[in-house]
GROMACS .gro file of C-alpha atoms in nm:
model
  245
    1MET     CA    1  -7.372   6.482  -1.574
    2GLN     CA    2  -7.489   6.121  -1.581
    3GLY     CA    3  -7.131   6.010  -1.646
    4PHE     CA    4  -7.018   6.196  -1.333
    5VAL     CA    5  -7.295   6.032  -1.130
    6ASP     CA    6  -7.199   5.687  -1.259
    7PHE     CA    7  -6.831   5.756  -1.185
    8THR     CA    8  -6.888   5.871  -0.826
    9ASN     CA    9  -7.129   5.584  -0.758
   10ARG     CA   10  -6.832   5.347  -0.778
   11SER     CA   11  -6.601   5.314  -0.479
   12GLN     CA   12  -6.301   5.324  -0.715
   13GLY     CA   13  -6.421   5.655  -0.856
   14ARG     CA   14  -6.462   5.809  -0.512
   15GLU     CA   15  -6.122   5.675  -0.405
   16ARG     CA   16  -5.957   5.836  -0.711
   17ILE     CA   17  -6.121   6.172  -0.632
   18PHE     CA   18  -6.006   6.147  -0.268
   19ARG     CA   19  -5.655   6.058  -0.389
   20ALA     CA   20  -5.639   6.356  -0.625
   21THR     CA   21  -5.758   6.584  -0.345
   22GLN     CA   22  -5.504   6.440  -0.102
   23TYR     CA   23  -5.207   6.502  -0.331
   24THR     CA   24  -5.339   6.843  -0.436
   25CYS     CA   25  -5.338   6.942  -0.067
   26MET     CA   26  -4.983   6.806  -0.028
   27LEU     CA   27  -4.863   7.005  -0.328
   28LEU     CA   28  -5.037   7.326  -0.225
   29SER     CA   29  -4.919   7.309   0.136
   30TYR     CA   30  -4.560   7.263   0.015
   31VAL     CA   31  -4.588   7.560  -0.224
   32ILE     CA   32  -4.742   7.807   0.020
   33GLU     CA   33  -4.576   7.703   0.349
   34ARG     CA   34  -4.263   7.902   0.256
   35LYS     CA   35  -4.464   8.225   0.249
   36ALA     CA   36  -4.531   8.421   0.565
   37ASP     CA   37  -4.870   8.440   0.737
   38ASN     CA   38  -4.995   8.115   0.580
   39GLU     CA   39  -4.963   7.888   0.882
   40LYS     CA   40  -5.339   7.849   0.931
   41LEU     CA   41  -5.401   7.769   0.564
   42VAL     CA   42  -5.116   7.517   0.559
   43LEU     CA   43  -5.255   7.353   0.873
   44LYS     CA   44  -5.601   7.325   0.716
   45LEU     CA   45  -5.456   7.177   0.398
   46LYS     CA   46  -5.260   6.918   0.595
   47GLN     CA   47  -5.569   6.829   0.797
   48LEU     CA   48  -5.768   6.784   0.476
   49GLU     CA   49  -5.485   6.574   0.332
   50SER     CA   50  -5.495   6.348   0.640
   51SER     CA   51  -5.875   6.319   0.617
   52MET     CA   52  -5.854   6.220   0.249
   53SER     CA   53  -5.592   5.957   0.331
   54SER     CA   54  -5.815   5.807   0.602
   55GLY     CA   55  -6.114   5.810   0.371
   56ARG     CA   56  -5.920   5.629   0.101
   57LYS     CA   57  -5.838   5.349   0.344
   58MET     CA   58  -6.211   5.297   0.395
   59PHE     CA   59  -6.270   5.272   0.021
   60ARG     CA   60  -5.985   5.020  -0.012
   61LEU     CA   61  -6.131   4.776   0.241
   62GLY     CA   62  -6.192   4.449   0.058
   63ASN     CA   63  -5.941   4.519  -0.218
   64VAL     CA   64  -5.737   4.222  -0.098
   65VAL     CA   65  -5.999   3.994  -0.252
   66HIS     CA   66  -6.006   4.196  -0.575
   67ALA     CA   67  -5.627   4.172  -0.607
   68LEU     CA   68  -5.630   3.795  -0.547
   69VAL     CA   69  -5.902   3.747  -0.810
   70ALA     CA   70  -5.699   3.958  -1.054
   71ALA     CA   71  -5.390   3.747  -0.979
   72ARG     CA   72  -5.582   3.429  -1.057
   73LYS     CA   73  -5.694   3.574  -1.390
   74THR     CA   74  -5.345   3.685  -1.490
   75THR     CA   75  -5.209   3.332  -1.436
   76GLU     CA   76  -5.408   3.239  -1.747
   77LEU     CA   77  -5.236   3.491  -1.976
   78PRO     CA   78  -5.075   3.320  -2.278
   79GLU     CA   79  -4.746   3.516  -2.279
   80VAL     CA   80  -4.493   3.421  -2.013
   81LEU     CA   81  -4.342   3.756  -1.911
   82PRO     CA   82  -4.672   3.950  -1.878
   83ARG     CA   83  -4.815   3.652  -1.688
   84ILE     CA   84  -4.527   3.653  -1.438
   85CYS     CA   85  -4.513   4.032  -1.398
   86LEU     CA   86  -4.887   4.091  -1.360
   87THR     CA   87  -4.940   3.792  -1.130
   88ALA     CA   88  -4.652   3.905  -0.906
   89SER     CA   89  -4.786   4.261  -0.915
   90ASN     CA   90  -5.137   4.156  -0.811
   91LEU     CA   91  -5.012   3.927  -0.534
   92THR     CA   92  -4.793   4.198  -0.384
   93ARG     CA   93  -5.081   4.445  -0.417
   94ALA     CA   94  -5.293   4.199  -0.217
   95LEU     CA   95  -5.024   4.205   0.054
   96TYR     CA   96  -5.019   4.584   0.037
   97PHE     CA   97  -5.396   4.604   0.084
   98PHE     CA   98  -5.371   4.362   0.377
   99CYS     CA   99  -5.112   4.586   0.544
  100ASP     CA  100  -5.330   4.886   0.462
  101THR     CA  101  -5.627   4.721   0.637
  102VAL     CA  102  -5.414   4.653   0.946
  103LEU     CA  103  -5.307   5.019   0.951
  104TRP     CA  104  -5.672   5.123   0.924
  105LEU     CA  105  -5.756   4.907   1.226
  106LYS     CA  106  -5.477   5.088   1.413
  107SER     CA  107  -5.601   5.433   1.305
  108VAL     CA  108  -5.958   5.375   1.425
  109GLY     CA  109  -5.840   5.227   1.756
  110LEU     CA  110  -5.962   4.870   1.704
  111GLN     CA  111  -5.606   4.733   1.740
  112SER     CA  112  -5.399   4.973   1.946
  113ASP     CA  113  -5.105   4.735   1.995
  114ILE     CA  114  -5.012   4.732   1.624
  115LYS     CA  115  -4.663   4.865   1.543
  116LYS     CA  116  -4.752   5.131   1.288
  117ALA     CA  117  -4.399   5.196   1.156
  118LYS     CA  118  -4.336   4.828   1.085
  119TRP     CA  119  -4.662   4.777   0.897
  120GLN     CA  120  -4.616   5.100   0.702
  121ASN     CA  121  -4.272   4.982   0.595
  122TRP     CA  122  -4.409   4.646   0.478
  123ALA     CA  123  -4.694   4.817   0.292
  124THR     CA  124  -4.452   5.053   0.117
  125LYS     CA  125  -4.222   4.768   0.012
  126CYS     CA  126  -4.514   4.566  -0.128
  127TYR     CA  127  -4.643   4.870  -0.318
  128TYR     CA  128  -4.294   4.944  -0.451
  129PHE     CA  129  -4.244   4.588  -0.577
  130SER     CA  130  -4.587   4.591  -0.739
  131LEU     CA  131  -4.498   4.909  -0.929
  132LEU     CA  132  -4.168   4.756  -1.046
  133MET     CA  133  -4.357   4.456  -1.183
  134ASN     CA  134  -4.600   4.688  -1.362
  135LEU     CA  135  -4.311   4.880  -1.516
  136ALA     CA  136  -4.146   4.555  -1.625
  137ARG     CA  137  -4.468   4.464  -1.804
  138ASP     CA  138  -4.478   4.813  -1.961
  139TRP     CA  139  -4.121   4.771  -2.084
  140TYR     CA  140  -4.214   4.436  -2.237
  141GLU     CA  141  -4.500   4.603  -2.425
  142VAL     CA  142  -4.269   4.882  -2.542
  143SER     CA  143  -3.984   4.649  -2.642
  144TRP     CA  144  -4.188   4.420  -2.865
  145ARG     CA  145  -4.346   4.721  -3.033
  146LEU     CA  146  -3.997   4.865  -3.087
  147GLU     CA  147  -3.887   4.537  -3.243
  148GLN     CA  148  -4.196   4.536  -3.462
  149ALA     CA  149  -4.129   4.895  -3.573
  150VAL     CA  150  -3.768   4.812  -3.662
  151GLN     CA  151  -3.881   4.515  -3.868
  152GLU     CA  152  -4.129   4.734  -4.053
  153GLU     CA  153  -3.854   4.987  -4.127
  154LYS     CA  154  -3.632   4.713  -4.267
  155MET     CA  155  -3.914   4.590  -4.489
  156LYS     CA  156  -3.961   4.944  -4.620
  157GLU     CA  157  -3.590   4.972  -4.692
  158ASN     CA  158  -3.602   4.661  -4.908
  159CYS     CA  159  -3.863   4.828  -5.126
  160PHE     CA  160  -3.623   5.106  -5.238
  161GLY     CA  161  -3.394   5.053  -5.533
  162ASP     CA  162  -3.124   5.311  -5.468
  163GLU     CA  163  -2.888   5.361  -5.176
  164GLN     CA  164  -2.992   5.709  -5.064
  165PRO     CA  165  -3.341   5.621  -4.937
  166GLN     CA  166  -3.196   5.313  -4.766
  167GLN     CA  167  -2.944   5.523  -4.579
  168ARG     CA  168  -3.206   5.779  -4.475
  169ASN     CA  169  -3.448   5.517  -4.345
  170SER     CA  170  -3.185   5.306  -4.168
  171SER     CA  171  -3.052   5.612  -3.989
  172LYS     CA  172  -3.388   5.643  -3.811
  173CYS     CA  173  -3.331   5.310  -3.636
  174ASN     CA  174  -2.962   5.359  -3.546
  175GLY     CA  175  -2.824   5.529  -3.237
  176LEU     CA  176  -2.987   5.698  -2.942
  177HIS     CA  177  -3.171   5.953  -3.156
  178GLY     CA  178  -3.332   5.678  -3.364
  179PHE     CA  179  -3.429   5.483  -3.052
  180LEU     CA  180  -3.589   5.787  -2.891
  181PHE     CA  181  -3.770   5.873  -3.215
  182LEU     CA  182  -3.921   5.524  -3.236
  183LEU     CA  183  -4.007   5.526  -2.865
  184PHE     CA  184  -4.186   5.859  -2.905
  185GLN     CA  185  -4.377   5.731  -3.209
  186ILE     CA  186  -4.483   5.413  -3.029
  187LEU     CA  187  -4.603   5.586  -2.713
  188ARG     CA  188  -4.784   5.850  -2.915
  189SER     CA  189  -4.966   5.589  -3.120
  190HIS     CA  190  -5.059   5.379  -2.812
  191PRO     CA  191  -5.220   5.613  -2.553
  192PRO     CA  192  -5.312   5.333  -2.305
  193LEU     CA  193  -4.946   5.225  -2.289
  194LEU     CA  194  -4.828   5.587  -2.251
  195LEU     CA  195  -5.076   5.655  -1.969
  196ASP     CA  196  -4.980   5.334  -1.788
  197VAL     CA  197  -4.609   5.420  -1.806
  198VAL     CA  198  -4.672   5.775  -1.681
  199LYS     CA  199  -4.892   5.653  -1.395
  200ASN     CA  200  -4.646   5.387  -1.276
  201LEU     CA  201  -4.346   5.623  -1.297
  202CYS     CA  202  -4.532   5.893  -1.103
  203ASP     CA  203  -4.642   5.644  -0.838
  204LEU     CA  204  -4.279   5.547  -0.777
  205SER     CA  205  -4.194   5.885  -0.624
  206GLY     CA  206  -4.368   5.804  -0.293
  207PRO     CA  207  -4.211   5.466  -0.212
  208LEU     CA  208  -3.869   5.578  -0.339
  209ASP     CA  209  -3.875   5.864  -0.089
  210THR     CA  210  -4.026   5.663   0.199
  211LEU     CA  211  -3.778   5.377   0.163
  212GLY     CA  212  -3.485   5.620   0.135
  213ILE     CA  213  -3.388   5.500  -0.213
  214TYR     CA  214  -3.424   5.845  -0.370
  215LYS     CA  215  -3.522   6.130  -0.140
  216THR     CA  216  -3.732   6.411  -0.285
  217ASN     CA  217  -3.977   6.647  -0.114
  218PRO     CA  218  -4.354   6.673  -0.057
  219GLY     CA  219  -4.384   6.904  -0.357
  220VAL     CA  220  -4.251   6.644  -0.600
  221ILE     CA  221  -4.452   6.364  -0.437
  222GLY     CA  222  -4.765   6.579  -0.441
  223PHE     CA  223  -4.724   6.671  -0.808
  224CYS     CA  224  -4.651   6.312  -0.914
  225GLY     CA  225  -4.938   6.181  -0.702
  226LEU     CA  226  -5.180   6.436  -0.851
  227LEU     CA  227  -5.073   6.353  -1.207
  228SER     CA  228  -5.105   5.980  -1.138
  229SER     CA  229  -5.450   6.036  -0.984
  230LEU     CA  230  -5.569   6.232  -1.288
  231VAL     CA  231  -5.449   5.950  -1.516
  232GLY     CA  232  -5.632   5.701  -1.293
  233ILE     CA  233  -5.952   5.906  -1.312
  234LEU     CA  234  -5.919   5.931  -1.690
  235THR     CA  235  -5.869   5.557  -1.741
  236LEU     CA  236  -6.154   5.473  -1.505
  237ALA     CA  237  -6.390   5.714  -1.679
  238SER     CA  238  -6.273   5.601  -2.026
  239PRO     CA  239  -6.196   5.226  -2.007
  240HIS     CA  240  -6.063   5.219  -2.366
  241LEU     CA  241  -5.763   5.420  -2.238
  242LYS     CA  242  -5.672   5.153  -1.982
  243LEU     CA  243  -5.395   4.912  -2.086
  244LYS     CA  244  -5.545   4.572  -2.147
  245GLU     CA  245  -5.404   4.270  -1.968
   0.00000   0.00000   0.00000
């Protein structure tokens, strides 16, 4: 109970709960809107989804500064590719949060002359690029672990004296089946990396649809958004499951 209190006392925790609720409403409204006599329930779900989205914008006010501070920290990373990817990701997230703040000003009527469609498009593009940078970093983490696993397999092969064990072990690293086997082993043995990959891939569904790159439907976006939100809640509640920078 105390853990729940501590979680909800943080603005990030409340934002994650609002996000999960928002995408749950999107998924449910898509599932039940095809059935007859559910118009009122669908309308209520969509209204709740809109309210959750507005509430999340409130919780994200000030995140521009957080993203800029994170970008400054990632410029000090020792490895070149993670430094570039994470810094670019944080900078574009700062731009996304800025656009998000402008859209919030429009929604509450403080700046009525703002062109909503233009700012939404910019926000989506910034968010999309940030996710691509995060996935590039994830692939870097996966690739060097794959290389390390292959080297370990080769070292094991050198320990055998006959040909049969060598052939069996080397077959694990050759071809698509061997690659997928190693990838599965690596992700299974590194839960923070697995969760980060799942979250970033799920988050892609929204911008891909909005930008017209790969059109889906609200059901897919709702499911992916809910799964991503649950991963976000898990990593926030259990920091050891969050991929370290």
